[in-house]
Amino acid sequence: MKIHTLKTKQKLPIDIKSAWEFFSSPKNLQTITPEYLSFKMVDDELPDKMYPGTIIVYKIKPLFGIPITWVTEIKHMQEYKFFIDEQVFGPYKMWHHKHFFKEIEGGTEMEDLVHYTMGWSIFGSIALKLIIRKQLNGIFEFRRKKLIELFGEI
């Protein structure tokens, strides 16, 4: 089983408190997700701010319009520093996403580090090569552009 890695960094011209408040609210996840995924929160009673143990349930349509339920849990968190979400149930065999925040001159640097595996044996490997890796890169590129639109850039 091969573990794949996706790493991104982005600098935003907002203070670390503002960055943390935006990203620590599960309700903002839809704002930074491309519309073609048909992202929809299932739980209407999400907390305004996440905490370790927060379960987030949503539906997406990542491939061919087929709906998938994706459940993630906030496993670890240190306010203004980082949080980690892991897939409990969903399209990946493993999904471990670390979000880091660092105060820099003129704003905040955010870094994402995702480790994931596909599952589905040979079909998962083929889907990864043909579709999924490109789609993941596109999702994070959409997010980068959306954050520039919302907050500007350094």
Coordinates of C-alpha atoms in Angstrom, one line a residue:
M1 CA 0.0 0.0 0.0
K2 CA 1.5 3.3 -1.1
I3 CA 0.9 6.4 1.0
H4 CA 0.6 9.5 -1.1
T5 CA 1.3 13.1 0.0
L6 CA -0.1 16.4 -1.0
K7 CA 1.5 19.6 0.5
T8 CA 0.5 23.2 0.0
K9 CA 1.5 26.5 1.5
Q10 CA -0.2 29.9 1.2
K11 CA 0.4 33.3 2.8
L12 CA -2.6 35.5 3.6
P13 CA -2.5 39.2 4.7
I14 CA -4.6 38.5 7.8
D15 CA -3.5 38.1 11.4
I16 CA -3.3 34.6 12.8
K17 CA -6.4 35.0 15.0
S18 CA -8.6 35.9 11.9
A19 CA -7.1 32.9 10.0
W20 CA -7.7 30.6 12.9
E21 CA -11.3 31.8 13.3
F22 CA -12.1 31.2 9.6
F23 CA -10.5 27.8 9.3
S24 CA -11.6 26.5 12.7
S25 CA -15.3 26.9 11.8
P26 CA -16.6 23.8 10.0
K27 CA -19.2 25.9 8.4
N28 CA -16.6 27.7 6.3
L29 CA -15.5 24.4 4.6
Q30 CA -18.2 24.7 2.0
T31 CA -17.0 28.2 1.0
I32 CA -13.6 26.9 0.0
T33 CA -14.8 23.8 -1.8
P34 CA -15.5 23.8 -5.6
E35 CA -19.2 23.8 -6.5
Y36 CA -18.7 20.8 -8.9
L37 CA -18.3 18.5 -5.8
S38 CA -21.8 19.4 -4.7
F39 CA -20.5 19.6 -1.1
K40 CA -23.3 19.6 1.5
M41 CA -23.1 19.4 5.3
V42 CA -25.3 16.7 6.7
D43 CA -25.3 17.9 10.3
D44 CA -27.1 21.2 10.7
E45 CA -26.0 21.5 14.4
L46 CA -22.2 21.8 13.9
P47 CA -20.4 23.9 16.5
D48 CA -19.2 27.3 15.5
K49 CA -15.7 26.3 16.4
M50 CA -14.3 22.8 16.2
Y51 CA -12.6 21.0 19.0
P52 CA -10.9 17.6 19.3
G53 CA -13.5 15.0 18.7
T54 CA -15.7 17.1 16.4
I55 CA -17.3 14.8 13.9
I56 CA -18.1 16.5 10.5
V57 CA -20.5 14.6 8.1
Y58 CA -21.0 15.8 4.6
K59 CA -21.9 14.5 1.2
I60 CA -19.9 15.1 -2.0
K61 CA -20.1 14.0 -5.6
P62 CA -16.4 13.6 -6.6
L63 CA -16.8 11.1 -9.5
F64 CA -19.5 10.9 -12.1
G65 CA -22.1 12.6 -9.9
I66 CA -22.2 9.7 -7.5
P67 CA -22.9 10.9 -4.0
I68 CA -20.6 9.8 -1.2
T69 CA -20.9 10.4 2.5
W70 CA -17.6 11.5 4.0
V71 CA -17.1 11.6 7.7
T72 CA -14.1 13.3 9.3
E73 CA -13.0 13.8 12.9
I74 CA -10.9 16.5 14.4
K75 CA -8.3 14.4 16.1
H76 CA -5.8 17.0 17.5
M77 CA -5.7 20.7 17.8
Q78 CA -3.6 23.5 19.3
E79 CA -5.3 26.9 19.0
Y80 CA -3.6 29.2 16.5
K81 CA -1.0 26.5 15.7
F82 CA -2.5 23.4 14.0
F83 CA -5.4 21.0 13.7
I84 CA -5.6 17.5 12.2
D85 CA -8.6 15.9 10.7
E86 CA -8.8 12.2 9.8
Q87 CA -11.4 10.3 7.7
V88 CA -13.6 8.0 9.7
F89 CA -15.6 6.9 6.7
G90 CA -15.4 8.0 3.1
P91 CA -13.7 7.7 -0.3
Y92 CA -10.2 7.0 0.8
K93 CA -8.7 4.0 2.6
M94 CA -6.8 6.6 4.7
W95 CA -7.0 10.4 4.9
H96 CA -4.9 12.3 7.4
H97 CA -4.9 16.1 6.9
K98 CA -2.7 18.4 9.0
H99 CA -3.4 22.2 8.9
F100 CA -0.6 24.4 10.2
F101 CA -0.7 28.1 10.9
K102 CA 2.3 30.4 11.4
E103 CA 2.4 34.1 12.1
I104 CA 4.7 35.8 9.6
E105 CA 5.5 39.4 8.8
G106 CA 2.3 40.9 7.2
G107 CA 0.0 38.0 7.9
T108 CA -0.3 34.2 8.3
E109 CA 1.3 31.3 6.5
M110 CA -0.9 28.3 6.2
E111 CA 0.4 24.9 5.3
D112 CA -1.5 21.7 4.5
L113 CA 0.0 18.3 4.6
V114 CA -2.3 15.4 3.5
H115 CA -1.3 11.8 3.6
Y116 CA -3.8 9.4 1.9
T117 CA -4.2 6.0 0.4
M118 CA -6.8 4.9 -2.1
G119 CA -7.9 1.3 -1.4
W120 CA -10.0 -0.4 -4.1
S121 CA -7.0 -2.5 -5.1
I122 CA -6.0 -2.0 -8.7
F123 CA -9.1 0.1 -9.5
G124 CA -8.0 2.6 -6.8
S125 CA -4.5 2.9 -8.3
I126 CA -6.0 3.5 -11.8
A127 CA -8.5 6.0 -10.5
L128 CA -5.7 7.8 -8.7
K129 CA -3.5 8.1 -11.7
L130 CA -6.3 9.0 -14.1
I131 CA -8.6 11.2 -12.0
I132 CA -8.1 11.6 -8.3
R133 CA -4.6 13.1 -8.0
K134 CA -5.6 15.8 -10.6
Q135 CA -8.9 16.4 -8.8
L136 CA -7.2 16.8 -5.4
N137 CA -4.7 19.3 -6.9
G138 CA -7.6 21.1 -8.5
I139 CA -9.5 21.3 -5.2
F140 CA -6.5 22.8 -3.4
E141 CA -5.9 25.2 -6.3
F142 CA -9.6 26.3 -6.1
R143 CA -9.1 26.9 -2.3
R144 CA -6.0 28.9 -2.9
K145 CA -7.8 31.2 -5.4
K146 CA -10.9 31.5 -3.2
L147 CA -8.8 32.5 -0.2
I148 CA -7.1 35.2 -2.3
E149 CA -10.5 36.4 -3.4
L150 CA -11.7 36.5 0.3
F151 CA -8.5 37.8 2.0
G152 CA -6.0 39.0 -0.6
E153 CA -2.4 37.7 -0.8
I154 CA 1.1 38.5 0.3

